[in-house]
Coordinates of C-alpha atoms in Angstrom, one line a residue:
M27 CA 0.0 0.0 0.0
P28 CA 1.5 3.4 -1.0
L29 CA 2.6 5.6 1.8
A30 CA 0.8 8.9 2.5
I31 CA 3.8 10.9 1.6
A32 CA 3.9 9.5 -1.9
S33 CA 1.1 11.7 -3.2
A34 CA 2.4 14.9 -1.8
P35 CA 6.1 14.8 -1.0
S36 CA 7.7 18.0 0.2
P37 CA 10.8 19.1 2.1
T38 CA 8.7 19.4 5.2
S39 CA 7.3 15.9 5.1
D40 CA 8.6 13.6 7.7
L41 CA 10.4 11.3 5.3
H42 CA 12.7 9.9 7.9
A43 CA 9.8 8.6 10.0
A44 CA 8.0 7.3 6.9
Y45 CA 11.1 5.3 5.9
L46 CA 11.5 3.8 9.4
D47 CA 7.9 2.9 9.4
Y48 CA 8.4 1.2 6.0
L49 CA 11.3 -0.8 7.3
R50 CA 9.2 -2.0 10.3
R51 CA 6.2 -3.0 8.1
T52 CA 8.3 -4.9 5.6
G53 CA 10.7 -6.5 8.1
R54 CA 13.8 -5.2 6.3
G55 CA 15.2 -2.9 8.9
N56 CA 18.4 -3.4 11.0
V57 CA 20.6 -1.2 13.1
A58 CA 22.8 -0.3 10.1
Y59 CA 19.8 0.8 8.1
W60 CA 18.5 3.0 10.9
R61 CA 21.9 4.6 11.5
A62 CA 22.4 5.2 7.8
A63 CA 19.0 6.8 7.5
R64 CA 19.6 9.1 10.5
A65 CA 23.0 10.2 9.0
F66 CA 21.4 10.8 5.6
F67 CA 18.6 13.0 6.8
R68 CA 20.9 14.9 9.2
R69 CA 23.1 15.8 6.2
W70 CA 20.4 16.3 3.7
P71 CA 17.1 17.2 5.4
D72 CA 15.7 18.0 1.9
P73 CA 16.6 15.1 -0.4
R74 CA 16.8 17.5 -3.3
Q75 CA 20.0 18.8 -1.7
W76 CA 21.5 15.3 -2.2
A77 CA 20.3 15.2 -5.8
N78 CA 22.3 18.4 -6.5
E79 CA 25.6 16.9 -5.2
P80 CA 28.3 15.8 -7.7
L81 CA 27.8 12.3 -9.1
A82 CA 30.8 11.0 -7.2
I83 CA 29.2 11.9 -3.9
R84 CA 25.8 10.4 -4.9
L85 CA 27.5 7.2 -5.9
S86 CA 29.5 7.0 -2.7
A87 CA 26.4 5.9 -0.7
N88 CA 27.1 2.6 1.0
T89 CA 25.0 -0.5 1.1
S90 CA 23.1 0.7 4.2
T91 CA 22.3 4.1 2.7
R92 CA 21.2 3.0 -0.7
P93 CA 17.9 1.5 0.5
V94 CA 16.8 4.9 1.8
I95 CA 17.6 6.5 -1.5
T96 CA 15.6 3.8 -3.3
F97 CA 12.7 4.3 -1.0
L98 CA 12.7 8.1 -1.7
M99 CA 12.9 7.5 -5.4
L100 CA 10.1 5.0 -5.5
H101 CA 7.9 7.3 -3.4
R102 CA 8.4 10.3 -5.6
A103 CA 10.4 12.2 -3.0
L104 CA 13.7 12.2 -4.9
Q105 CA 14.8 12.7 -8.5
P106 CA 18.4 11.6 -8.5
G107 CA 19.4 12.4 -12.1
Y108 CA 19.8 10.1 -15.0
D109 CA 23.5 10.1 -14.5
Y110 CA 22.9 8.4 -11.1
L111 CA 20.1 6.1 -12.3
L112 CA 22.2 4.8 -15.2
E113 CA 25.0 3.8 -12.8
R114 CA 22.7 1.8 -10.5
K115 CA 21.2 -1.5 -11.5
L116 CA 18.2 -1.1 -9.2
S117 CA 18.4 -4.9 -8.5
S118 CA 15.7 -4.7 -5.7
I119 CA 13.2 -2.8 -7.8
W120 CA 10.8 -5.6 -8.4
R121 CA 10.6 -6.5 -4.7
E122 CA 10.0 -2.9 -3.6
I123 CA 8.0 -1.5 -6.5
T124 CA 4.7 -3.0 -5.2
E125 CA 4.9 -1.0 -2.0
S126 CA 5.3 2.3 -4.0
P127 CA 3.0 4.5 -6.0
L128 CA 5.0 3.5 -9.1
G129 CA 3.7 -0.1 -8.8
T130 CA 0.4 0.3 -10.6
D131 CA 2.0 2.2 -13.6
L132 CA 4.7 -0.4 -14.0
E133 CA 2.2 -3.3 -13.7
R134 CA 0.2 -1.7 -16.5
F135 CA 3.3 -1.3 -18.7
M136 CA 4.3 -4.9 -18.1
A137 CA 0.8 -6.2 -18.9
T138 CA 0.8 -4.4 -22.2
A139 CA 4.3 -5.6 -23.1
A140 CA 3.1 -9.1 -22.6
E141 CA 0.1 -8.6 -24.9
L142 CA 2.5 -7.3 -27.6
G143 CA 4.4 -10.6 -27.4
F144 CA 7.6 -9.5 -25.5
T145 CA 9.1 -12.4 -23.7
E146 CA 9.3 -12.4 -19.9
R147 CA 13.1 -11.8 -20.0
V148 CA 12.7 -8.8 -22.3
R149 CA 9.8 -7.4 -20.3
L150 CA 11.7 -7.5 -17.1
A151 CA 14.8 -6.0 -18.7
T152 CA 12.9 -3.2 -20.4
G153 CA 10.7 -2.5 -17.4
S154 CA 13.6 -2.0 -15.0
Q155 CA 15.9 -0.2 -17.5
V156 CA 13.6 2.4 -18.9
P157 CA 10.0 3.0 -17.6
V158 CA 11.1 2.8 -13.9
R159 CA 13.9 5.3 -14.5
L160 CA 11.5 7.6 -16.4
L161 CA 8.9 7.5 -13.7
I162 CA 11.5 8.2 -11.0
Q163 CA 13.3 11.1 -12.8
T164 CA 10.2 12.8 -14.3
G165 CA 8.1 12.5 -11.2
R166 CA 5.1 12.0 -13.4
P167 CA 2.7 9.1 -13.9
L168 CA 3.0 6.7 -16.8
E169 CA 0.2 8.5 -18.6
Q170 CA 2.1 11.7 -18.8
L171 CA 5.4 10.4 -20.2
T172 CA 6.4 11.8 -23.6
V173 CA 8.7 11.2 -26.5
T174 CA 10.8 14.1 -25.2
D175 CA 11.3 12.2 -21.9
L176 CA 12.6 9.2 -23.9
A177 CA 14.9 11.5 -25.9
E178 CA 16.3 12.9 -22.7
F179 CA 16.9 9.4 -21.4
T180 CA 18.8 8.3 -24.5
A181 CA 20.8 11.6 -24.5
A182 CA 21.8 10.7 -20.9
C183 CA 22.9 7.3 -22.2
R184 CA 25.2 8.9 -24.8
D185 CA 26.6 11.3 -22.2
R186 CA 27.4 8.3 -19.9
Q187 CA 29.2 6.5 -22.7
T188 CA 31.2 9.7 -23.5
R189 CA 32.0 10.1 -19.8
T190 CA 32.8 6.5 -18.9
G191 CA 33.3 4.6 -22.2
K192 CA 30.5 2.1 -21.2
G193 CA 28.3 1.0 -24.0
H194 CA 24.6 1.8 -23.9
K195 CA 23.1 -0.4 -26.7
H196 CA 21.1 -2.4 -24.2
Y197 CA 19.5 0.9 -22.9
L198 CA 18.8 2.1 -26.4
A199 CA 17.1 -1.3 -27.2
A200 CA 15.1 -1.1 -24.0
A201 CA 14.1 2.5 -24.8
S202 CA 12.8 1.4 -28.2
N203 CA 10.8 -1.4 -26.6
A204 CA 9.4 1.1 -24.1
Q205 CA 8.3 3.5 -26.7
R206 CA 6.5 0.8 -28.6
V207 CA 4.6 -0.2 -25.5
L208 CA 3.8 3.5 -24.7
F209 CA 2.5 3.9 -28.3
H210 CA 0.2 0.9 -27.9
L211 CA -1.1 2.4 -24.6
G212 CA -1.9 5.6 -26.5
I213 CA 0.5 7.6 -24.4
V214 CA 2.9 8.6 -27.2
E215 CA 2.0 9.2 -30.8
Q216 CA 5.2 7.9 -32.4
L217 CA 6.5 4.4 -32.9
P218 CA 10.3 4.0 -32.4
R219 CA 12.6 4.1 -35.4
S220 CA 12.9 0.7 -37.0
G221 CA 16.6 1.1 -37.6
G222 CA 19.1 2.5 -40.1
P223 CA 20.7 5.9 -40.3
V224 CA 18.9 8.9 -38.9
P225 CA 17.5 11.1 -41.7
L226 CA 19.5 14.3 -42.3
P227 CA 16.6 16.6 -41.5
E228 CA 16.3 15.1 -38.0
R229 CA 20.0 15.2 -37.5
L230 CA 19.9 18.9 -38.3
A231 CA 16.8 19.6 -36.2
D232 CA 18.6 22.0 -33.9
V233 CA 20.1 24.1 -36.7
T234 CA 18.4 27.3 -37.7
P235 CA 15.9 26.8 -40.6
P236 CA 17.8 28.8 -43.3
V237 CA 21.1 27.1 -42.6
R238 CA 19.4 23.7 -42.3
A239 CA 17.6 24.2 -45.7
T240 CA 20.9 25.1 -47.4
M241 CA 22.7 22.2 -45.9
I242 CA 20.0 19.7 -47.0
A243 CA 20.0 21.2 -50.5
I244 CA 23.8 20.8 -50.8
W245 CA 23.6 17.3 -49.5
N246 CA 20.9 16.3 -52.0
A247 CA 22.7 17.9 -54.9
N248 CA 25.9 16.0 -54.1
A249 CA 24.0 12.8 -53.6
Q250 CA 22.6 13.1 -57.1
R251 CA 26.0 13.6 -58.7
V252 CA 27.6 10.6 -57.0
S253 CA 26.9 7.4 -58.8
P254 CA 27.5 4.0 -57.1
R255 CA 30.7 2.2 -58.3
P256 CA 30.1 -1.3 -59.6
S257 CA 31.4 -4.1 -57.3
P258 CA 34.3 -6.2 -58.7
R259 CA 33.3 -9.6 -60.1
W260 CA 35.2 -12.5 -58.6
P261 CA 35.0 -16.0 -60.1
R262 CA 34.6 -19.0 -57.8
D263 CA 37.1 -21.8 -57.7
S264 CA 36.1 -24.9 -55.7
S265 CA 38.9 -27.1 -57.0
I266 CA 41.5 -26.0 -54.5
S267 CA 42.7 -28.9 -52.4
G268 CA 41.8 -28.8 -48.7
C269 CA 39.0 -26.3 -49.2
S270 CA 35.6 -27.5 -47.9
S271 CA 33.7 -24.6 -49.7
P272 CA 34.2 -22.5 -52.8
R273 CA 36.8 -19.7 -52.5
L274 CA 36.7 -16.4 -54.3
L275 CA 39.7 -15.8 -56.5
P276 CA 40.6 -12.7 -58.5
R277 CA 39.9 -13.0 -62.2
S278 CA 43.1 -13.4 -64.3
P279 CA 43.9 -10.4 -66.5
R280 CA 43.0 -10.7 -70.1
L281 CA 45.9 -11.2 -72.5
P282 CA 46.3 -9.2 -75.7
N283 CA 44.8 -10.8 -78.8
S284 CA 48.2 -11.0 -80.5
I285 CA 49.6 -13.2 -77.7
V286 CA 46.4 -15.3 -77.5
N287 CA 46.5 -16.0 -81.3
A288 CA 50.2 -16.8 -81.2
T289 CA 49.9 -19.3 -78.4
S290 CA 46.9 -20.9 -79.8
S291 CA 48.3 -21.4 -83.4
P292 CA 49.7 -24.9 -84.2
T293 CA 53.4 -25.3 -84.1

């Protein structure tokens, strides 16, 4: 059952007491958790102060402090930044989501993903990688998510790769799956791109219209002048000893007719 603070979190809410009550009700508390919570709220009475800290400080939270951060995120009392969310696996999310106001939205998302034919493994991966992070960071319900939110998420993925060198293909694939589910729910109006290069007009979307129009015109003019080069033809030779399959060999150069005629005439 969602806590009372979930619907109207504010810096003046007694988040500390709500967290301790949550630990008691779920039987997950211990002395280390209680001490970590006390230290956290003593240093950051308003969790938004913690969210404004450098990423290194946010990631330095120990294993006893991370549960209170997760609690605040799932109860819409903390938006930690995509840079933080992309560095955390949120491994306990499925156990704790049912006790939060995000649970109903995620359940709806997962049910629709199942109807669309996504396997359980893909549903779980997509659900924990994208919609949960969007719901946490935007602070809005599923019904109010937008394509812009997805774009901000993928931009954060690219920033993370630039900053750390870590790949983000799995996040991009999950974002595409999430957009497809949101489309079928009627929440967004665009299906994800099916693949291939991004069209030039979209890549130049942030360029001023006159400059963009000129660049597109130049691109199109150059594309019309460039003709594709024919691919070289290679004959197959399957008679080579030790080869289990045909091998491509370069075609022998043609000899001048004078030499051909001379070698083919009787001696």
